[in-house]
């Protein structure tokens, strides 16, 4: 997935009208609605990869504004290419490490956060880097509107168990939780598969999911 060395990806990103330039990200808190044609709820996906999920979501939900966040230029490039093939007015991208997310969105500016198949960082000493860790949940608490929610999907049972164990130390609780999304008739309805979800469900891995709200 990393595709780290695609020549020219940084240049393409710097020139893309779909990407918010990195050098103005610190001026963005409180201004996200101005970056879209319509003022409407703002949903973000952190670690969007090649962007299949968020592109499909944005297409199916023109009444929502979406921002896709990805750390690596060479991966973001793939999401930009999808937008070049099918441009959507309600989707924009950021290349950044989500550790800086509270510097880019204002308090209560985001209505929903999606985490899909986040990197597991299996070593204990890297636990803070896991996107559903209590450290990240604190950041999400800062930027999420009252009544906002976090949706997390993964096939990695260890990462999901870790994510669930982090909840008591956070301000969030699971309003929905399943260890087999695709066999849950209610929760699987309207489910948009990510690239990783397609790959891992095809080899029989069950998909775990929770939806968090504040306690
Ligand atoms: N969400 C996609 C999917 O489900 O197909 C991609 C999953 S991939 C395993 C995880 C992605 O998250 C990678 O593209 C990685 O570069 C990105 N990522 C990991 N940590 C990140 C961070 N701290 N900030 C932004 N992106 C991150």
Short mmCIF file of C-alpha atoms and ligand atoms in Angstrom, two decimals:
data_model
loop_
_atom_site.label_atom_id
_atom_site.label_comp_id
_atom_site.label_asym_id
_atom_site.label_seq_id
_atom_site.Cartn_x
_atom_site.Cartn_y
_atom_site.Cartn_z
CA UNK A 1 0.00 0.00 0.00
CA UNK A 2 2.76 2.43 0.82
CA UNK A 3 3.88 2.97 -2.79
CA UNK A 4 6.41 5.36 -1.29
CA UNK A 5 8.53 6.01 -4.33
CA UNK A 6 6.24 7.08 -7.11
CA UNK A 7 8.26 9.73 -8.92
CA UNK A 8 6.70 13.16 -8.95
CA UNK A 9 3.87 12.38 -6.52
CA UNK A 10 4.75 15.39 -4.32
CA UNK A 11 4.67 17.69 -7.35
CA UNK A 12 1.28 16.33 -8.51
CA UNK A 13 -0.12 16.84 -5.00
CA UNK A 14 1.26 20.37 -4.73
CA UNK A 15 -0.50 21.32 -7.97
CA UNK A 16 -3.77 19.45 -7.40
CA UNK A 17 -6.88 21.57 -6.88
CA UNK A 18 -8.34 18.72 -4.82
CA UNK A 19 -5.65 18.93 -2.13
CA UNK A 20 -5.47 21.63 0.53
CA UNK A 21 -1.87 22.92 0.36
CA UNK A 22 0.28 21.82 3.28
CA UNK A 23 1.62 25.32 3.91
CA UNK A 24 -1.84 26.70 4.70
CA UNK A 25 -3.10 23.86 6.88
CA UNK A 26 -2.38 25.83 10.07
CA UNK A 27 -4.77 28.55 8.81
CA UNK A 28 -7.59 26.06 8.20
CA UNK A 29 -9.22 25.63 11.64
CA UNK A 30 -12.68 27.18 11.52
CA UNK A 31 -12.61 27.71 7.73
CA UNK A 32 -13.48 24.27 6.35
CA UNK A 33 -16.96 25.20 5.20
CA UNK A 34 -15.45 27.91 2.94
CA UNK A 35 -13.53 25.25 1.02
CA UNK A 36 -16.71 23.66 -0.35
CA UNK A 37 -19.57 24.84 -2.56
CA UNK A 38 -22.16 24.14 0.15
CA UNK A 39 -22.20 24.55 3.92
CA UNK A 40 -23.14 21.12 5.23
CA UNK A 41 -21.87 18.50 7.72
CA UNK A 42 -18.18 17.62 7.56
CA UNK A 43 -17.03 14.00 7.66
CA UNK A 44 -13.34 13.03 7.57
CA UNK A 45 -11.52 9.75 6.96
CA UNK A 46 -8.12 9.37 8.58
CA UNK A 47 -5.73 7.05 6.76
CA UNK A 48 -7.90 6.89 3.65
CA UNK A 49 -5.33 5.03 1.53
CA UNK A 50 -6.23 5.12 -2.15
CA UNK A 51 -9.58 6.72 -1.35
CA UNK A 52 -12.16 4.23 -2.66
CA UNK A 53 -14.32 4.46 0.48
CA UNK A 54 -14.38 8.25 0.78
CA UNK A 55 -14.84 8.81 -2.96
CA UNK A 56 -17.84 6.45 -3.00
CA UNK A 57 -19.25 8.02 0.17
CA UNK A 58 -18.90 11.53 -1.26
CA UNK A 59 -20.61 10.47 -4.48
CA UNK A 60 -23.50 8.82 -2.61
CA UNK A 61 -23.84 11.69 -0.11
CA UNK A 62 -23.73 15.06 -1.87
CA UNK A 63 -25.37 16.52 1.27
CA UNK A 64 -22.13 15.95 3.24
CA UNK A 65 -18.66 17.51 2.79
CA UNK A 66 -15.78 15.03 3.05
CA UNK A 67 -12.06 15.41 3.75
CA UNK A 68 -9.72 12.47 3.19
CA UNK A 69 -6.47 12.46 5.16
CA UNK A 70 -3.45 10.40 4.15
CA UNK A 71 0.14 10.47 5.38
CA UNK A 72 1.91 9.26 2.26
CA UNK A 73 2.06 11.25 -0.99
CA UNK A 74 2.36 8.20 -3.18
CA UNK A 75 -0.88 6.75 -1.74
CA UNK A 76 -2.74 10.07 -1.85
CA UNK A 77 -1.82 10.26 -5.52
CA UNK A 78 -4.18 7.32 -6.19
CA UNK A 79 -7.08 9.16 -4.55
CA UNK A 80 -6.30 12.25 -6.63
CA UNK A 81 -6.35 10.12 -9.79
CA UNK A 82 -9.86 8.87 -8.86
CA UNK A 83 -10.99 12.49 -8.49
CA UNK A 84 -9.49 13.38 -11.86
CA UNK A 85 -11.59 10.61 -13.41
CA UNK A 86 -14.71 11.62 -11.49
CA UNK A 87 -14.61 15.07 -9.93
CA UNK A 88 -16.77 15.64 -6.83
CA UNK A 89 -17.44 19.10 -5.35
CA UNK A 90 -17.84 17.77 -1.80
CA UNK A 91 -14.51 15.95 -1.42
CA UNK A 92 -11.07 17.37 -0.65
CA UNK A 93 -7.79 15.84 0.53
CA UNK A 94 -5.02 16.60 2.97
CA UNK A 95 -1.55 15.05 3.09
CA UNK A 96 -0.56 15.02 6.73
CA UNK A 97 0.16 12.90 9.77
CA UNK A 98 -3.06 12.73 11.80
CA UNK A 99 -1.05 13.43 14.96
CA UNK A 100 -1.40 17.09 13.95
CA UNK A 101 -5.16 16.93 13.45
CA UNK A 102 -6.09 19.38 16.21
CA UNK A 103 -3.98 22.04 14.46
CA UNK A 104 -6.00 21.66 11.26
CA UNK A 105 -9.62 21.43 12.49
CA UNK A 106 -11.22 23.72 15.08
CA UNK A 107 -13.01 22.54 18.19
CA UNK A 108 -16.31 20.94 17.17
CA UNK A 109 -15.72 21.48 13.44
CA UNK A 110 -16.02 17.81 12.41
CA UNK A 111 -19.28 15.84 12.48
CA UNK A 112 -17.93 12.33 11.89
CA UNK A 113 -14.57 10.54 11.77
CA UNK A 114 -13.96 7.32 9.84
CA UNK A 115 -11.02 5.04 10.61
CA UNK A 116 -10.79 2.16 8.17
CA UNK A 117 -8.27 -0.68 8.47
CA UNK A 118 -5.85 1.50 10.39
CA UNK A 119 -2.22 0.41 10.59
CA UNK A 120 -1.91 -2.03 13.55
CA UNK A 121 1.51 -0.92 14.89
CA UNK A 122 1.88 -4.33 16.62
CA UNK A 123 4.77 -3.40 18.95
CA UNK A 124 3.58 -2.20 22.40
CA UNK A 125 5.95 0.76 22.32
CA UNK A 126 4.13 2.02 19.20
CA UNK A 127 0.62 1.75 20.70
CA UNK A 128 0.24 5.55 20.77
CA UNK A 129 0.52 5.61 16.98
CA UNK A 130 -2.57 3.40 16.54
CA UNK A 131 -5.37 5.61 15.24
CA UNK A 132 -7.99 4.22 17.71
CA UNK A 133 -5.62 4.66 20.73
CA UNK A 134 -6.68 6.75 23.74
CA UNK A 135 -4.17 9.41 22.67
CA UNK A 136 -5.88 9.76 19.29
CA UNK A 137 -9.35 9.55 20.90
CA UNK A 138 -8.43 12.68 22.91
CA UNK A 139 -7.59 14.48 19.67
CA UNK A 140 -10.87 13.35 18.10
CA UNK A 141 -12.75 14.61 21.17
CA UNK A 142 -11.31 18.09 20.51
CA UNK A 143 -12.44 18.37 16.90
CA UNK A 144 -15.76 16.47 17.01
CA UNK A 145 -19.02 18.37 17.33
CA UNK A 146 -21.36 17.55 20.20
CA UNK A 147 -23.19 14.42 19.06
CA UNK A 148 -20.37 13.58 16.63
CA UNK A 149 -19.30 9.99 16.09
CA UNK A 150 -16.33 7.82 15.19
CA UNK A 151 -16.66 4.75 12.99
CA UNK A 152 -13.86 2.19 12.96
CA UNK A 153 -13.59 -0.98 10.83
CA UNK A 154 -10.81 -3.56 10.73
CA UNK A 155 -10.21 -7.25 10.15
CA UNK A 156 -7.36 -7.16 12.70
CA UNK A 157 -8.85 -8.69 15.87
CA UNK A 158 -5.88 -7.70 18.05
CA UNK A 159 -6.17 -4.07 16.96
CA UNK A 160 -9.94 -4.12 17.47
CA UNK A 161 -9.61 -5.63 20.97
CA UNK A 162 -7.03 -2.94 21.78
CA UNK A 163 -9.40 -0.25 20.46
CA UNK A 164 -12.24 -1.54 22.66
CA UNK A 165 -9.93 -1.70 25.71
CA UNK A 166 -9.00 1.97 25.22
CA UNK A 167 -12.61 3.13 25.60
CA UNK A 168 -12.97 3.22 29.43
CA UNK A 169 -10.13 5.77 29.57
CA UNK A 170 -11.78 7.95 26.94
CA UNK A 171 -14.90 10.11 26.74
CA UNK A 172 -16.40 7.73 24.18
CA UNK A 173 -18.49 4.57 24.33
CA UNK A 174 -19.56 2.13 21.63
CA UNK A 175 -23.17 2.57 20.61
CA UNK A 176 -22.72 -0.19 18.04
CA UNK A 177 -20.18 -3.03 18.00
CA UNK A 178 -19.86 -6.15 15.88
CA UNK A 179 -17.19 -8.76 15.27
CA UNK A 180 -18.72 -9.82 11.95
CA UNK A 181 -20.02 -6.81 10.05
CA UNK A 182 -20.71 -8.60 6.78
CA UNK A 183 -22.97 -11.15 8.46
CA UNK A 184 -24.92 -8.54 10.41
CA UNK A 185 -28.04 -7.88 8.34
CA UNK A 186 -28.68 -4.45 9.90
CA UNK A 187 -25.14 -3.05 10.13
CA UNK A 188 -24.01 -4.31 6.73
CA UNK A 189 -26.84 -2.51 4.95
CA UNK A 190 -25.33 0.30 2.88
CA UNK A 191 -21.79 -0.67 3.97
CA UNK A 192 -19.20 0.80 1.60
CA UNK A 193 -16.18 -1.47 1.34
CA UNK A 194 -12.68 -0.04 1.47
CA UNK A 195 -9.79 -1.41 -0.59
CA UNK A 196 -8.50 -3.38 2.42
CA UNK A 197 -11.97 -4.58 3.31
CA UNK A 198 -12.45 -6.07 -0.16
CA UNK A 199 -9.07 -7.79 0.04
CA UNK A 200 -9.42 -9.25 3.53
CA UNK A 201 -13.09 -10.19 3.41
CA UNK A 202 -12.36 -12.03 0.14
CA UNK A 203 -10.02 -14.37 2.02
CA UNK A 204 -12.65 -14.99 4.71
CA UNK A 205 -11.56 -12.58 7.45
CA UNK A 206 -14.50 -11.30 9.50
CA UNK A 207 -14.70 -7.51 9.72
CA UNK A 208 -15.04 -5.86 13.14
CA UNK A 209 -16.70 -2.48 13.52
CA UNK A 210 -17.66 -0.05 16.24
CA UNK A 211 -19.43 3.29 16.22
CA UNK A 212 -18.48 5.59 19.12
CA UNK A 213 -20.42 8.45 20.65
CA UNK A 214 -19.56 10.51 23.75
CA UNK A 215 -20.64 8.91 27.07
N1 LIG B 1 -8.36 3.02 4.76
C1 LIG B 1 -7.78 2.33 3.62
C2 LIG B 1 -8.48 1.01 3.41
O1 LIG B 1 -9.20 0.56 4.32
O2 LIG B 1 -8.33 0.43 2.33
C3 LIG B 1 -6.26 2.14 3.79
C4 LIG B 1 -5.84 1.25 4.91
S1 LIG B 1 -4.06 1.21 5.11
C5 LIG B 1 -3.81 -0.23 6.05
C6 LIG B 1 -3.78 2.48 6.29
C7 LIG B 1 -3.55 3.83 5.68
O3 LIG B 1 -3.49 4.81 6.72
C8 LIG B 1 -2.22 3.93 4.93
O4 LIG B 1 -2.44 4.50 3.66
C9 LIG B 1 -1.36 4.84 5.82
O5 LIG B 1 -0.43 5.58 5.09
C10 LIG B 1 -2.43 5.70 6.49
N2 LIG B 1 -2.01 6.24 7.80
C11 LIG B 1 -1.50 5.52 8.82
N3 LIG B 1 -1.22 6.30 9.87
C12 LIG B 1 -1.57 7.57 9.50
C13 LIG B 1 -1.51 8.82 10.15
N4 LIG B 1 -1.01 8.94 11.38
N5 LIG B 1 -1.95 9.91 9.49
C14 LIG B 1 -2.45 9.79 8.22
N6 LIG B 1 -2.51 8.63 7.55
C15 LIG B 1 -2.09 7.52 8.18
#
